[in-house]
GROMACS .gro file of C-alpha atoms in nm:
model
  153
    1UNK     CA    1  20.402   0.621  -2.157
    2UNK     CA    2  20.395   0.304  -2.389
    3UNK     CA    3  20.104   0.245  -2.624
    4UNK     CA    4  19.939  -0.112  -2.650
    5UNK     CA    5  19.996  -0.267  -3.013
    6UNK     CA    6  19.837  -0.557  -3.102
    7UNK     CA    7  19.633  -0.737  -3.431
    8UNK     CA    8  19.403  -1.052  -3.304
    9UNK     CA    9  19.244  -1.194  -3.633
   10UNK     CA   10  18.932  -1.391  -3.629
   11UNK     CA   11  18.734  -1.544  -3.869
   12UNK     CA   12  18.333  -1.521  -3.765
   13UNK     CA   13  18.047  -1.729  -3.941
   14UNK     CA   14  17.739  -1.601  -3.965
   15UNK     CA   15  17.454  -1.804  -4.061
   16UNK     CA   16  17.117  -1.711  -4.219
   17UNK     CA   17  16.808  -1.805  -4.046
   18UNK     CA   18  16.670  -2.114  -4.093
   19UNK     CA   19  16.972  -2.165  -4.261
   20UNK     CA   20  16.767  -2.056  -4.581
   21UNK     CA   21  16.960  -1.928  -4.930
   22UNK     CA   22  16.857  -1.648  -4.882
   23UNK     CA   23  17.142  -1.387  -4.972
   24UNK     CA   24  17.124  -1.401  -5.339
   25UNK     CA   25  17.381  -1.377  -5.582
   26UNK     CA   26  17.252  -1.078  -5.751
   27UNK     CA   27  17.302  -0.869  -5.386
   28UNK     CA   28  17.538  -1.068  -5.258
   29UNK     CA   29  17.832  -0.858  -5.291
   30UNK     CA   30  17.683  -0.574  -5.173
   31UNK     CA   31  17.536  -0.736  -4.826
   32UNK     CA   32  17.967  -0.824  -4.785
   33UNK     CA   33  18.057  -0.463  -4.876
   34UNK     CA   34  17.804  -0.342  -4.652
   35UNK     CA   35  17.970  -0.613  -4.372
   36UNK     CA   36  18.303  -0.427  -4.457
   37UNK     CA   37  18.187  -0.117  -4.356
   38UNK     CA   38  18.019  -0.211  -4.033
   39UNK     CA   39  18.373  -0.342  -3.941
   40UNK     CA   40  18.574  -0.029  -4.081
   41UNK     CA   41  18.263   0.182  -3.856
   42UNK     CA   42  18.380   0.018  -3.566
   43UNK     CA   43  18.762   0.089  -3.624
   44UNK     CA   44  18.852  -0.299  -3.684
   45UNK     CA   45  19.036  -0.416  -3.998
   46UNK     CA   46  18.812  -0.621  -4.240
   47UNK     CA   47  19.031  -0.821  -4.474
   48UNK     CA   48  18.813  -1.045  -4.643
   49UNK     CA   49  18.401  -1.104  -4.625
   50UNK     CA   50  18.264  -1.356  -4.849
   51UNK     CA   51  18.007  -1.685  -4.865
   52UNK     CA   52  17.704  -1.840  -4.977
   53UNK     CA   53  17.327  -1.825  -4.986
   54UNK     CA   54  17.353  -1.940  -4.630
   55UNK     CA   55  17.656  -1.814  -4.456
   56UNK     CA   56  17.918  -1.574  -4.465
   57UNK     CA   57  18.256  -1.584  -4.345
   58UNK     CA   58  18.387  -1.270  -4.208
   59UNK     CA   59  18.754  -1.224  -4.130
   60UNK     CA   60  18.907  -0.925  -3.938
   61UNK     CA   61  19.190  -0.778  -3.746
   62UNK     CA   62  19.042  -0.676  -3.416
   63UNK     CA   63  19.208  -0.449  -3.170
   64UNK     CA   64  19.182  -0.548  -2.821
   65UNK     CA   65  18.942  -0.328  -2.683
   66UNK     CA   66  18.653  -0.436  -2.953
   67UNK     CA   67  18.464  -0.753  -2.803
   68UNK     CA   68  18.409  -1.028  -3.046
   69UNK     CA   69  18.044  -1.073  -2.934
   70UNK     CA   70  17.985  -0.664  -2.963
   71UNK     CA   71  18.105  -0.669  -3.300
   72UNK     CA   72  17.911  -1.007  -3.385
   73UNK     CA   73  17.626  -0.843  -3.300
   74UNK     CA   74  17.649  -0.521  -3.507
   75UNK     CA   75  17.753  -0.688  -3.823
   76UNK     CA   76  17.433  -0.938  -3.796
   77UNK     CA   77  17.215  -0.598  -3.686
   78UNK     CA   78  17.324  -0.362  -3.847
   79UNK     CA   79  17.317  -0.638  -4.190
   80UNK     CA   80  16.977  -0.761  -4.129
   81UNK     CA   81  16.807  -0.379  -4.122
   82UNK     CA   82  17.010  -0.314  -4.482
   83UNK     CA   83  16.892  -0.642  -4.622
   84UNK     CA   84  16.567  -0.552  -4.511
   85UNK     CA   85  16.549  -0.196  -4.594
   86UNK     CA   86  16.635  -0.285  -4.971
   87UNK     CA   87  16.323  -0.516  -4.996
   88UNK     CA   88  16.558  -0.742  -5.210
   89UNK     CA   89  16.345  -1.016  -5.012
   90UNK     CA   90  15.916  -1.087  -4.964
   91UNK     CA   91  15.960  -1.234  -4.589
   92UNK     CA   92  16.160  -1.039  -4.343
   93UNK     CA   93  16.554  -1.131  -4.360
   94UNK     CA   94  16.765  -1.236  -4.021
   95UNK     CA   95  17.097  -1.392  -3.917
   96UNK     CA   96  17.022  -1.698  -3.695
   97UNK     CA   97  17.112  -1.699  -3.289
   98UNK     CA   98  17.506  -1.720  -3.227
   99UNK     CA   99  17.801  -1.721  -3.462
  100UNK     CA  100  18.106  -1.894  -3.459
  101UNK     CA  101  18.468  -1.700  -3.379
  102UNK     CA  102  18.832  -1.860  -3.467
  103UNK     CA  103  19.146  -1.677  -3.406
  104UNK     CA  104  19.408  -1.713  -3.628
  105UNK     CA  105  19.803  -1.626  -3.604
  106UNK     CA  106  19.951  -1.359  -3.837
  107UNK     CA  107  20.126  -1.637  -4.049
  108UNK     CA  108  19.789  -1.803  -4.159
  109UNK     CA  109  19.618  -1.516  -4.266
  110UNK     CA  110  19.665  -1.581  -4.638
  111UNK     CA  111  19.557  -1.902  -4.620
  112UNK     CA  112  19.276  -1.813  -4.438
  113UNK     CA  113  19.212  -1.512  -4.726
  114UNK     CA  114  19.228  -1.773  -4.969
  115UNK     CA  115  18.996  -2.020  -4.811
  116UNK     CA  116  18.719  -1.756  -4.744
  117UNK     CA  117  18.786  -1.629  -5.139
  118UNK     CA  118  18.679  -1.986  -5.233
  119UNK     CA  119  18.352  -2.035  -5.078
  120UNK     CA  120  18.132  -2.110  -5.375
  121UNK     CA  121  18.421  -2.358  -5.500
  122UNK     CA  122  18.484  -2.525  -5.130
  123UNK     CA  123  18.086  -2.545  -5.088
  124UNK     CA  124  18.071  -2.756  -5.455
  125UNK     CA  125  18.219  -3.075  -5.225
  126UNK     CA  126  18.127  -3.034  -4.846
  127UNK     CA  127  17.830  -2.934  -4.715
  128UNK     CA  128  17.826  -2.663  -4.435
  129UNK     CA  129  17.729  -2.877  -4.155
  130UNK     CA  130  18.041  -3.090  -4.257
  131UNK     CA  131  18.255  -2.759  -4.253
  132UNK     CA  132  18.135  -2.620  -3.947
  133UNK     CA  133  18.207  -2.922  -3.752
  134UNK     CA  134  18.563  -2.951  -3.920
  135UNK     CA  135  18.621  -2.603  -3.737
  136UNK     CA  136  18.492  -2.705  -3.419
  137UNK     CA  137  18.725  -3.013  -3.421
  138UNK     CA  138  18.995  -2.817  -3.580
  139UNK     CA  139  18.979  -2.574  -3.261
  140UNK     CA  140  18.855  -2.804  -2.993
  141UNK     CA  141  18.542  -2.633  -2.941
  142UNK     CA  142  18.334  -2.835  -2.688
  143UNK     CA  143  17.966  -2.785  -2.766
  144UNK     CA  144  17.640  -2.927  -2.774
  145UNK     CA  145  17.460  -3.020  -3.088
  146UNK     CA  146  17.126  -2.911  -2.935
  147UNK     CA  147  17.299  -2.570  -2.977
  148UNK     CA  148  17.430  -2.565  -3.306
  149UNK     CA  149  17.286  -2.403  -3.575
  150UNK     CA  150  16.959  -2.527  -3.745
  151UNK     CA  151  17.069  -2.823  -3.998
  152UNK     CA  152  16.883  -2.821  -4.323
  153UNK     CA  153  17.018  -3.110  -4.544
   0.00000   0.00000   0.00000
């Protein structure tokens, strides 16, 4: 009998609440090792997590039988319980409704690594808003702005 072989790679943004800076540098890298090891948990390959005080970028090799939104949801919940269990934070942390998913072929994945690397650099000269609507347009993602994620600037 044959196996099934197959890599899918998506990058997921998470967003924090509110859209507040919340994830601090000082914890920072631990919250994205802690990401890494929700994925690895769930048998998926995390190549890269990294961000900002209000979003991460997550990127991972997912095998077919993993469902973007299950493993969506048990990075954010499984994230938001460490965050709050540390008490790194005075108000209670959480990850806002939805994410965004973007698949990526095998050939772009180091420029993909690369761009997720640079987040503090890439976030010096464009704001999120104006990067997650680059990706939206970039992958002709129809969607309302009524649903988008709560703009702070």
């Amino acid at each position: 009998m044959a196996g099934t072989y197959s890599q899918i790679y998506i990058q997921f943004v998470i967003v924090v609440k509110g859209r507040e800076n919340l994830l601090q540098k000082e914890w920072r890298a631990e919250v994205f090792k802690y990401i890494s090891g929700v994925i690895k948990a769930k048998n998926q390959k995390s190549i890269i997590v990294n961000g900002v005080a209000n979003h991460v970028h997550i990127f991972v090799g997912l095998k077919p039988s993993m469902r973007i939104s299950d493993l969506a949801r048990d990075i954010k919940n499984n994230t938001s319980k460490f965050i709050n269990e540390q008490n790194w934070l005075k108000s209670k942390f959480s990850w806002q409704e939805g994410y965004g998913a973007f698949s990526y072929a095998q050939s772009q994945i180091d420029n993909v690594y690369k761009y997720i690397l640079n987040q503090q650099e890439h976030h010096r000269k464009k704001t999120f808003r104006e990067e997650y609507l680059e990706f939206l347009e970039k992958f002709e993602v129809d969607y309302d702005e009524r649903y988008l994620f709560d703009w702070l600037e």
